[in-house]
Amino acid sequence: MKTILVTGGSGFIGSNLCGYLLNKNDRVIAVDNLFSSSKENIERFLSNPDFSFIERDINKKFEIEGEIDQIYNLACPASPIWYQKNPVETVKTSVLGVINMLELAREKKARILQASTSEVYGDPMEHPQKETYRGNVNTLGPRACYDEGKRCAETLMMDYHRQYGTDIKIVRIFNTYGPRMAMDDGRVVSNFIIQALKNEDITIYGTGSQTRSFQYIDDLISGMSAMMEKENFIGPVNIGNPQEFTILEIAEKIIVLTGSKNKITYNSLPEDDPLKRKPDITLAREKLGWEPAVPLEEGLKKTIDYFKKIAEN
Ligand code: UDP
């Protein structure tokens, strides 16, 4: 039985990961400051003796009793509207917070996995994006607090690894959707589904010709845990679904799957919104034997069912 610390444990990805680890009979400690997440996501685990929750900010000095085998560092608001609400805190989470978690990993001799992001590639000039691509990020723009923060987090991981021999893993997570996304998350899949279910207009930013590649949450969890368990490979590794869609195609699919009668409205495109994004997952296939298994339509149906249930309660 391993003891695993999950920071950001009550968020969308974190709470899904906690459930997966508890099913594997690991002991899980979830840490979260509840800035962009909800305690409801982990309520069903609270009666499990192998689960505990600590409400705490990883930016503050972090001490914890007992042994820890692994740390999944997921803490950080990840939706553009949320990470731009308090950009200074967003930078701190990926710099001070990551240093605190790396120090904890050193002290406990734990393996630490950093949730990095496709945002390290910025508005990419290379397509699809391989791990070797160094990115095209505007250091001055509104997304930089997240993008540059996450880039610095990767630097810190590598430096702790080289300087102190810390056992690190870096995964670059591409757009992910599924149950337990917050209603007010603001990202495209949850926005479109909620709008369709409420019979509101679907809000496309820009023309809808920009692309993203969406992976279902279960695929991300299996990829991340495969990476955590893999020996002699620190990454970075892309974890995402290489099937690429325009945002207009996503809107049309959600309209069909929900039976929505509403129209699409076009709003302005946010500053520095990447024009295209698609992971090259050759490395994940080779090193982890991993690839996504859930097609978009199946994942969307499950996510629509989840939001329908939420709306009924
Ligand atoms: N988007 C949109 N309507 C929305 C929310 C997002 O058209 O209600 C667009 C957004 O401009 C971007 C894409 O969908 O081009 C993905 O946005 P999201 O915030 O989900 O994630 P990102 O990949 O930009 O971090």
mmCIF file of C-alpha atoms and ligand atoms in Angstrom:
data_model
loop_
_atom_site.group_PDB
_atom_site.id
_atom_site.type_symbol
_atom_site.label_atom_id
_atom_site.label_comp_id
_atom_site.label_asym_id
_atom_site.label_seq_id
_atom_site.Cartn_x
_atom_site.Cartn_y
_atom_site.Cartn_z
ATOM 1 C CA MET A 1 0.000 0.000 0.000
ATOM 2 C CA LYS A 2 1.482 3.333 -1.085
ATOM 3 C CA THR A 3 0.806 6.699 0.521
ATOM 4 C CA ILE A 4 0.149 9.239 -2.198
ATOM 5 C CA LEU A 5 -0.210 12.991 -1.859
ATOM 6 C CA VAL A 6 -2.413 14.610 -4.504
ATOM 7 C CA THR A 7 -2.227 18.402 -4.551
ATOM 8 C CA GLY A 8 -5.221 19.975 -6.221
ATOM 9 C CA GLY A 9 -6.978 16.851 -4.958
ATOM 10 C CA SER A 10 -10.488 18.277 -4.982
ATOM 11 C CA GLY A 11 -10.254 19.682 -8.496
ATOM 12 C CA PHE A 12 -11.523 18.100 -11.689
ATOM 13 C CA ILE A 13 -8.439 16.009 -12.448
ATOM 14 C CA GLY A 14 -7.375 15.618 -8.815
ATOM 15 C CA SER A 15 -10.664 14.192 -7.579
ATOM 16 C CA ASN A 16 -10.836 11.742 -10.486
ATOM 17 C CA LEU A 17 -7.254 10.680 -9.700
ATOM 18 C CA CYS A 18 -8.053 10.241 -5.974
ATOM 19 C CA GLY A 19 -10.928 7.902 -6.883
ATOM 20 C CA TYR A 20 -8.676 5.874 -9.186
ATOM 21 C CA LEU A 21 -5.910 5.548 -6.560
ATOM 22 C CA LEU A 22 -8.345 4.582 -3.783
ATOM 23 C CA ASN A 23 -9.736 1.860 -6.078
ATOM 24 C CA LYS A 24 -6.180 0.562 -6.417
ATOM 25 C CA ASN A 25 -6.060 0.412 -2.581
ATOM 26 C CA ASP A 26 -3.548 3.188 -2.147
ATOM 27 C CA ARG A 27 -3.708 5.572 0.806
ATOM 28 C CA VAL A 28 -4.508 9.062 -0.493
ATOM 29 C CA ILE A 29 -3.965 12.473 1.069
ATOM 30 C CA ALA A 30 -5.630 15.225 -0.944
ATOM 31 C CA VAL A 31 -4.458 18.811 -0.485
ATOM 32 C CA ASP A 32 -6.348 21.766 -1.910
ATOM 33 C CA ASN A 33 -6.977 25.426 -1.078
ATOM 34 C CA LEU A 34 -10.413 25.229 -2.785
ATOM 35 C CA PHE A 35 -9.669 28.348 -4.910
ATOM 36 C CA SER A 36 -11.104 26.962 -8.136
ATOM 37 C CA SER A 37 -12.335 23.578 -6.912
ATOM 38 C CA SER A 38 -15.093 22.247 -4.743
ATOM 39 C CA LYS A 39 -15.109 19.994 -1.700
ATOM 40 C CA GLU A 40 -18.181 18.289 -3.190
ATOM 41 C CA ASN A 41 -15.830 16.512 -5.602
ATOM 42 C CA ILE A 42 -14.271 14.535 -2.740
ATOM 43 C CA GLU A 43 -17.237 14.247 -0.380
ATOM 44 C CA ARG A 44 -17.824 10.614 -1.343
ATOM 45 C CA PHE A 45 -14.259 9.693 -0.240
ATOM 46 C CA LEU A 46 -14.405 11.306 3.213
ATOM 47 C CA SER A 47 -15.793 8.176 4.920
ATOM 48 C CA ASN A 48 -12.967 6.042 3.459
ATOM 49 C CA PRO A 49 -10.289 5.437 6.147
ATOM 50 C CA ASP A 50 -7.607 5.430 3.433
ATOM 51 C CA PHE A 51 -8.507 8.983 2.407
ATOM 52 C CA SER A 52 -7.804 12.263 4.107
ATOM 53 C CA PHE A 53 -8.216 15.874 3.038
ATOM 54 C CA ILE A 54 -6.122 18.862 4.060
ATOM 55 C CA GLU A 55 -7.315 22.356 3.143
ATOM 56 C CA ARG A 56 -4.061 24.170 2.509
ATOM 57 C CA ASP A 57 -2.277 26.347 -0.024
ATOM 58 C CA ILE A 58 0.885 24.741 -1.436
ATOM 59 C CA ASN A 59 2.409 28.235 -1.783
ATOM 60 C CA LYS A 60 2.765 28.333 1.996
ATOM 61 C CA LYS A 61 5.446 26.326 3.791
ATOM 62 C CA PHE A 62 4.293 22.746 3.857
ATOM 63 C CA GLU A 63 4.951 20.223 6.592
ATOM 64 C CA ILE A 64 3.286 16.875 6.952
ATOM 65 C CA GLU A 65 3.855 13.936 9.306
ATOM 66 C CA GLY A 66 4.559 10.406 8.163
ATOM 67 C CA GLU A 67 5.852 8.733 5.036
ATOM 68 C CA ILE A 68 4.885 9.717 1.524
ATOM 69 C CA ASP A 69 5.779 7.545 -1.458
ATOM 70 C CA GLN A 70 4.483 9.623 -4.327
ATOM 71 C CA ILE A 71 3.322 13.184 -4.956
ATOM 72 C CA TYR A 72 1.088 14.158 -7.860
ATOM 73 C CA ASN A 73 1.441 17.938 -8.041
ATOM 74 C CA LEU A 74 -1.757 19.051 -9.748
ATOM 75 C CA ALA A 75 -2.453 22.201 -7.724
ATOM 76 C CA CYS A 76 -3.014 25.226 -9.985
ATOM 77 C CA PRO A 77 -6.116 26.764 -11.528
ATOM 78 C CA ALA A 78 -6.053 25.517 -15.127
ATOM 79 C CA SER A 79 -8.891 27.260 -16.917
ATOM 80 C CA PRO A 80 -7.923 30.579 -18.565
ATOM 81 C CA ILE A 81 -10.641 32.555 -16.780
ATOM 82 C CA TRP A 82 -9.632 31.081 -13.406
ATOM 83 C CA TYR A 83 -5.863 31.371 -13.728
ATOM 84 C CA GLN A 84 -6.241 34.988 -14.863
ATOM 85 C CA LYS A 85 -8.371 35.976 -11.830
ATOM 86 C CA ASN A 86 -5.303 36.270 -9.598
ATOM 87 C CA PRO A 87 -2.323 35.978 -11.960
ATOM 88 C CA VAL A 88 0.291 36.681 -9.285
ATOM 89 C CA GLU A 89 -0.999 33.752 -7.213
ATOM 90 C CA THR A 90 -0.996 31.600 -10.378
ATOM 91 C CA VAL A 91 2.717 32.295 -10.907
ATOM 92 C CA LYS A 92 3.403 31.642 -7.216
ATOM 93 C CA THR A 93 1.623 28.280 -7.389
ATOM 94 C CA SER A 94 3.912 27.082 -10.176
ATOM 95 C CA VAL A 95 7.084 28.529 -8.628
ATOM 96 C CA LEU A 96 6.830 28.744 -4.801
ATOM 97 C CA GLY A 97 4.287 25.921 -4.664
ATOM 98 C CA VAL A 98 6.433 23.669 -6.848
ATOM 99 C CA ILE A 99 9.545 24.455 -4.769
ATOM 100 C CA ASN A 100 7.592 23.540 -1.616
ATOM 101 C CA MET A 101 6.491 20.248 -3.167
ATOM 102 C CA LEU A 102 9.993 19.464 -4.441
ATOM 103 C CA GLU A 103 11.403 20.130 -0.953
ATOM 104 C CA LEU A 104 8.768 17.799 0.474
ATOM 105 C CA ALA A 105 9.714 15.143 -2.102
ATOM 106 C CA ARG A 106 13.384 15.512 -1.073
ATOM 107 C CA GLU A 107 12.588 15.230 2.616
ATOM 108 C CA LYS A 108 10.306 12.208 2.203
ATOM 109 C CA LYS A 109 12.373 10.620 -0.587
ATOM 110 C CA ALA A 110 9.165 10.534 -2.599
ATOM 111 C CA ARG A 111 8.687 10.424 -6.359
ATOM 112 C CA ILE A 112 7.035 13.596 -7.642
ATOM 113 C CA LEU A 113 5.025 14.027 -10.829
ATOM 114 C CA GLN A 114 4.426 17.544 -12.104
ATOM 115 C CA ALA A 115 1.255 18.278 -14.051
ATOM 116 C CA SER A 116 2.658 20.390 -16.840
ATOM 117 C CA THR A 117 0.652 21.490 -19.820
ATOM 118 C CA SER A 118 0.410 21.891 -23.568
ATOM 119 C CA GLU A 119 0.439 25.629 -22.763
ATOM 120 C CA VAL A 120 4.239 25.380 -22.529
ATOM 121 C CA TYR A 121 4.067 25.271 -26.355
ATOM 122 C CA GLY A 122 2.101 28.570 -26.381
ATOM 123 C CA ASP A 123 0.621 29.429 -29.789
ATOM 124 C CA PRO A 124 2.626 26.704 -31.537
ATOM 125 C CA MET A 125 4.591 27.160 -34.754
ATOM 126 C CA GLU A 126 5.138 23.390 -34.965
ATOM 127 C CA HIS A 127 2.168 21.108 -35.546
ATOM 128 C CA PRO A 128 1.505 18.587 -34.078
ATOM 129 C CA GLN A 129 3.563 19.365 -30.992
ATOM 130 C CA LYS A 130 6.378 17.013 -30.036
ATOM 131 C CA GLU A 131 8.092 17.172 -26.640
ATOM 132 C CA THR A 132 11.221 18.533 -28.347
ATOM 133 C CA TYR A 133 9.364 21.671 -29.520
ATOM 134 C CA ARG A 134 10.376 24.631 -27.336
ATOM 135 C CA GLY A 135 7.252 26.659 -27.768
ATOM 136 C CA ASN A 136 6.050 30.118 -28.707
ATOM 137 C CA VAL A 137 4.862 31.856 -25.540
ATOM 138 C CA ASN A 138 4.227 35.589 -25.107
ATOM 139 C CA THR A 139 5.939 36.402 -21.810
ATOM 140 C CA LEU A 140 3.912 39.622 -21.498
ATOM 141 C CA GLY A 141 0.394 38.422 -22.259
ATOM 142 C CA PRO A 142 -2.518 37.464 -19.996
ATOM 143 C CA ARG A 143 -1.800 33.726 -20.381
ATOM 144 C CA ALA A 144 1.850 34.093 -19.327
ATOM 145 C CA CYS A 145 1.083 33.725 -15.599
ATOM 146 C CA TYR A 146 0.052 30.160 -16.362
ATOM 147 C CA ASP A 147 2.300 29.344 -19.337
ATOM 148 C CA GLU A 148 5.519 30.828 -17.970
ATOM 149 C CA GLY A 149 4.696 29.570 -14.474
ATOM 150 C CA LYS A 150 4.344 26.035 -15.795
ATOM 151 C CA ARG A 151 7.521 26.397 -17.866
ATOM 152 C CA CYS A 152 9.404 27.495 -14.746
ATOM 153 C CA ALA A 153 7.897 24.533 -12.861
ATOM 154 C CA GLU A 154 9.467 22.209 -15.457
ATOM 155 C CA THR A 155 12.802 24.005 -14.991
ATOM 156 C CA LEU A 156 12.593 23.561 -11.216
ATOM 157 C CA MET A 157 11.786 19.873 -11.615
ATOM 158 C CA MET A 158 14.824 19.365 -13.847
ATOM 159 C CA ASP A 159 17.109 21.379 -11.566
ATOM 160 C CA TYR A 160 16.052 19.459 -8.440
ATOM 161 C CA HIS A 161 16.624 16.272 -10.401
ATOM 162 C CA ARG A 162 20.129 17.315 -11.541
ATOM 163 C CA GLN A 163 21.166 19.076 -8.332
ATOM 164 C CA TYR A 164 19.654 16.789 -5.672
ATOM 165 C CA GLY A 165 18.783 13.611 -7.563
ATOM 166 C CA THR A 166 15.052 14.097 -6.874
ATOM 167 C CA ASP A 167 12.913 11.390 -8.480
ATOM 168 C CA ILE A 168 10.798 13.432 -10.902
ATOM 169 C CA LYS A 169 8.258 12.943 -13.687
ATOM 170 C CA ILE A 170 6.854 15.582 -16.038
ATOM 171 C CA VAL A 171 3.635 15.087 -17.985
ATOM 172 C CA ARG A 172 2.310 17.700 -20.408
ATOM 173 C CA ILE A 173 -1.447 17.505 -20.237
ATOM 174 C CA PHE A 174 -3.490 18.519 -23.302
ATOM 175 C CA ASN A 175 -7.134 19.652 -23.198
ATOM 176 C CA THR A 176 -9.098 17.278 -20.992
ATOM 177 C CA TYR A 177 -12.821 17.086 -20.248
ATOM 178 C CA GLY A 178 -15.236 14.893 -18.329
ATOM 179 C CA PRO A 179 -17.304 14.495 -15.176
ATOM 180 C CA ARG A 180 -16.503 16.740 -12.215
ATOM 181 C CA MET A 181 -15.517 19.758 -14.277
ATOM 182 C CA ALA A 182 -16.897 22.729 -12.371
ATOM 183 C CA MET A 183 -20.080 24.357 -13.694
ATOM 184 C CA ASP A 184 -18.274 27.710 -13.701
ATOM 185 C CA ASP A 185 -14.979 26.303 -15.048
ATOM 186 C CA GLY A 186 -15.268 28.353 -18.239
ATOM 187 C CA ARG A 187 -13.558 25.926 -20.592
ATOM 188 C CA VAL A 188 -15.069 25.124 -23.903
ATOM 189 C CA VAL A 189 -16.554 21.626 -23.457
ATOM 190 C CA SER A 190 -18.274 22.336 -20.138
ATOM 191 C CA ASN A 191 -19.427 25.773 -21.326
ATOM 192 C CA PHE A 192 -21.007 24.376 -24.503
ATOM 193 C CA ILE A 193 -22.701 21.460 -22.711
ATOM 194 C CA ILE A 194 -24.105 23.659 -19.935
ATOM 195 C CA GLN A 195 -25.301 26.246 -22.473
ATOM 196 C CA ALA A 196 -26.965 23.540 -24.582
ATOM 197 C CA LEU A 197 -28.697 21.965 -21.563
ATOM 198 C CA LYS A 198 -29.925 25.368 -20.373
ATOM 199 C CA ASN A 199 -31.181 26.218 -23.872
ATOM 200 C CA GLU A 200 -28.828 29.170 -24.091
ATOM 201 C CA ASP A 201 -26.851 30.216 -27.147
ATOM 202 C CA ILE A 202 -23.522 28.471 -27.664
ATOM 203 C CA THR A 203 -20.726 31.050 -27.327
ATOM 204 C CA ILE A 204 -17.913 30.551 -29.804
ATOM 205 C CA TYR A 205 -14.929 32.854 -29.327
ATOM 206 C CA GLY A 206 -13.528 34.030 -32.658
ATOM 207 C CA THR A 207 -14.667 32.239 -35.810
ATOM 208 C CA GLY A 208 -14.461 28.737 -34.323
ATOM 209 C CA SER A 209 -11.764 27.739 -36.808
ATOM 210 C CA GLN A 210 -9.151 27.391 -34.047
ATOM 211 C CA THR A 211 -8.463 23.775 -33.138
ATOM 212 C CA ARG A 212 -7.974 21.717 -29.990
ATOM 213 C CA SER A 213 -7.582 17.992 -29.350
ATOM 214 C CA PHE A 214 -9.697 16.704 -26.468
ATOM 215 C CA GLN A 215 -9.030 13.742 -24.239
ATOM 216 C CA TYR A 216 -11.479 12.123 -21.864
ATOM 217 C CA ILE A 217 -10.504 12.246 -18.189
ATOM 218 C CA ASP A 218 -10.140 8.445 -17.795
ATOM 219 C CA ASP A 219 -7.500 8.392 -20.529
ATOM 220 C CA LEU A 220 -5.521 11.139 -18.809
ATOM 221 C CA ILE A 221 -5.655 9.311 -15.457
ATOM 222 C CA SER A 222 -4.390 6.057 -16.980
ATOM 223 C CA GLY A 223 -1.589 7.916 -18.803
ATOM 224 C CA MET A 224 -0.527 9.875 -15.722
ATOM 225 C CA SER A 225 -0.458 6.808 -13.504
ATOM 226 C CA ALA A 226 1.459 4.811 -16.153
ATOM 227 C CA MET A 227 4.029 7.617 -16.127
ATOM 228 C CA MET A 228 4.209 7.672 -12.326
ATOM 229 C CA GLU A 229 4.921 3.928 -12.215
ATOM 230 C CA LYS A 230 7.425 3.915 -15.110
ATOM 231 C CA GLU A 231 11.099 3.463 -14.189
ATOM 232 C CA ASN A 232 14.017 5.229 -15.916
ATOM 233 C CA PHE A 233 11.948 7.803 -17.785
ATOM 234 C CA ILE A 234 11.415 11.299 -16.407
ATOM 235 C CA GLY A 235 9.730 12.862 -19.457
ATOM 236 C CA PRO A 236 8.465 15.326 -20.356
ATOM 237 C CA VAL A 237 5.777 13.315 -22.095
ATOM 238 C CA ASN A 238 2.650 14.551 -23.872
ATOM 239 C CA ILE A 239 -0.577 13.018 -22.580
ATOM 240 C CA GLY A 240 -3.464 13.920 -24.859
ATOM 241 C CA ASN A 241 -5.726 12.699 -27.604
ATOM 242 C CA PRO A 242 -4.334 13.491 -31.077
ATOM 243 C CA GLN A 243 -7.766 13.689 -32.699
ATOM 244 C CA GLU A 244 -8.052 17.345 -33.649
ATOM 245 C CA PHE A 245 -11.297 19.322 -34.060
ATOM 246 C CA THR A 246 -12.208 22.920 -34.755
ATOM 247 C CA ILE A 247 -14.149 24.623 -31.968
ATOM 248 C CA LEU A 248 -17.070 24.979 -34.415
ATOM 249 C CA GLU A 249 -17.060 21.182 -34.884
ATOM 250 C CA ILE A 250 -17.152 20.734 -31.102
ATOM 251 C CA ALA A 251 -20.127 23.105 -30.868
ATOM 252 C CA GLU A 252 -21.962 21.239 -33.640
ATOM 253 C CA LYS A 253 -21.331 17.843 -32.020
ATOM 254 C CA ILE A 254 -22.609 19.034 -28.656
ATOM 255 C CA ILE A 255 -25.692 20.569 -30.281
ATOM 256 C CA VAL A 256 -26.497 17.219 -31.950
ATOM 257 C CA LEU A 257 -25.777 15.098 -28.845
ATOM 258 C CA THR A 258 -27.886 17.288 -26.534
ATOM 259 C CA GLY A 259 -30.646 17.926 -29.073
ATOM 260 C CA SER A 260 -30.270 21.651 -28.387
ATOM 261 C CA LYS A 261 -32.376 23.968 -30.538
ATOM 262 C CA ASN A 262 -30.234 26.982 -29.794
ATOM 263 C CA LYS A 263 -28.064 28.960 -32.087
ATOM 264 C CA ILE A 264 -24.375 29.745 -32.045
ATOM 265 C CA THR A 265 -23.237 33.280 -31.202
ATOM 266 C CA TYR A 266 -19.760 34.548 -32.006
ATOM 267 C CA ASN A 267 -17.811 36.587 -29.431
ATOM 268 C CA SER A 268 -14.340 38.086 -29.687
ATOM 269 C CA LEU A 269 -11.321 35.792 -29.438
ATOM 270 C CA PRO A 270 -9.371 36.183 -26.163
ATOM 271 C CA GLU A 271 -5.833 37.607 -26.432
ATOM 272 C CA ASP A 272 -3.117 35.032 -27.253
ATOM 273 C CA ASP A 273 -5.654 32.232 -27.737
ATOM 274 C CA PRO A 274 -3.638 29.493 -29.527
ATOM 275 C CA LEU A 275 -4.775 28.921 -33.132
ATOM 276 C CA LYS A 276 -4.161 25.198 -33.097
ATOM 277 C CA ARG A 277 -3.128 22.405 -30.765
ATOM 278 C CA LYS A 278 -2.572 18.694 -31.234
ATOM 279 C CA PRO A 279 -0.209 16.397 -29.358
ATOM 280 C CA ASP A 280 2.288 14.084 -30.978
ATOM 281 C CA ILE A 281 2.003 11.080 -28.644
ATOM 282 C CA THR A 282 4.677 8.866 -30.210
ATOM 283 C CA LEU A 283 6.775 9.088 -27.031
ATOM 284 C CA ALA A 284 3.889 8.078 -24.731
ATOM 285 C CA ARG A 285 3.109 5.142 -27.029
ATOM 286 C CA GLU A 286 6.749 4.004 -27.088
ATOM 287 C CA LYS A 287 7.713 4.558 -23.455
ATOM 288 C CA LEU A 288 4.441 3.922 -21.622
ATOM 289 C CA GLY A 289 2.557 1.703 -24.062
ATOM 290 C CA TRP A 290 -0.242 4.248 -23.561
ATOM 291 C CA GLU A 291 -2.713 5.808 -25.934
ATOM 292 C CA PRO A 292 -6.188 7.252 -25.431
ATOM 293 C CA ALA A 293 -9.065 4.788 -25.711
ATOM 294 C CA VAL A 294 -12.222 6.909 -25.424
ATOM 295 C CA PRO A 295 -13.520 8.476 -28.660
ATOM 296 C CA LEU A 296 -14.823 12.048 -28.442
ATOM 297 C CA GLU A 297 -18.468 11.165 -28.940
ATOM 298 C CA GLU A 298 -18.464 8.550 -26.165
ATOM 299 C CA GLY A 299 -16.686 10.888 -23.744
ATOM 300 C CA LEU A 300 -19.034 13.751 -24.592
ATOM 301 C CA LYS A 301 -22.092 11.552 -23.939
ATOM 302 C CA LYS A 302 -20.758 10.629 -20.484
ATOM 303 C CA THR A 303 -20.006 14.256 -19.726
ATOM 304 C CA ILE A 304 -23.453 15.384 -20.907
ATOM 305 C CA ASP A 305 -25.059 12.732 -18.640
ATOM 306 C CA TYR A 306 -23.006 14.026 -15.714
ATOM 307 C CA PHE A 307 -24.106 17.636 -16.244
ATOM 308 C CA LYS A 308 -27.739 16.523 -16.713
ATOM 309 C CA LYS A 309 -27.627 14.787 -13.306
ATOM 310 C CA ILE A 310 -26.085 17.865 -11.687
ATOM 311 C CA ALA A 311 -28.861 20.031 -13.165
ATOM 312 C CA GLU A 312 -31.545 17.673 -11.766
ATOM 313 C CA ASN A 313 -30.192 17.892 -8.199
HETATM 314 N N1 UDP B 1 -13.837 28.788 -26.329
HETATM 315 C C1 UDP B 1 -15.009 29.150 -26.966
HETATM 316 N N2 UDP B 1 -16.123 29.330 -26.205
HETATM 317 C C2 UDP B 1 -16.145 29.157 -24.852
HETATM 318 C C3 UDP B 1 -14.943 28.772 -24.205
HETATM 319 C C4 UDP B 1 -13.801 28.616 -24.986
HETATM 320 O O1 UDP B 1 -15.061 29.303 -28.192
HETATM 321 O O2 UDP B 1 -17.225 29.325 -24.225
HETATM 322 C C5 UDP B 1 -12.635 28.569 -27.154
HETATM 323 C C6 UDP B 1 -11.376 29.285 -26.666
HETATM 324 O O3 UDP B 1 -11.311 30.589 -27.200
HETATM 325 C C7 UDP B 1 -10.288 28.377 -27.199
HETATM 326 C C8 UDP B 1 -10.911 26.986 -27.140
HETATM 327 O O4 UDP B 1 -12.311 27.190 -27.093
HETATM 328 O O5 UDP B 1 -9.980 28.685 -28.535
HETATM 329 C C9 UDP B 1 -10.468 26.185 -25.936
HETATM 330 O O6 UDP B 1 -10.635 27.002 -24.828
HETATM 331 P P1 UDP B 1 -10.488 26.474 -23.339
HETATM 332 O O7 UDP B 1 -10.682 27.648 -22.440
HETATM 333 O O8 UDP B 1 -11.366 25.298 -23.136
HETATM 334 O O9 UDP B 1 -9.014 25.923 -23.224
HETATM 335 P P2 UDP B 1 -7.581 26.401 -23.772
HETATM 336 O O10 UDP B 1 -7.164 25.293 -24.680
HETATM 337 O O11 UDP B 1 -7.708 27.692 -24.512
HETATM 338 O O12 UDP B 1 -6.741 26.539 -22.557
#
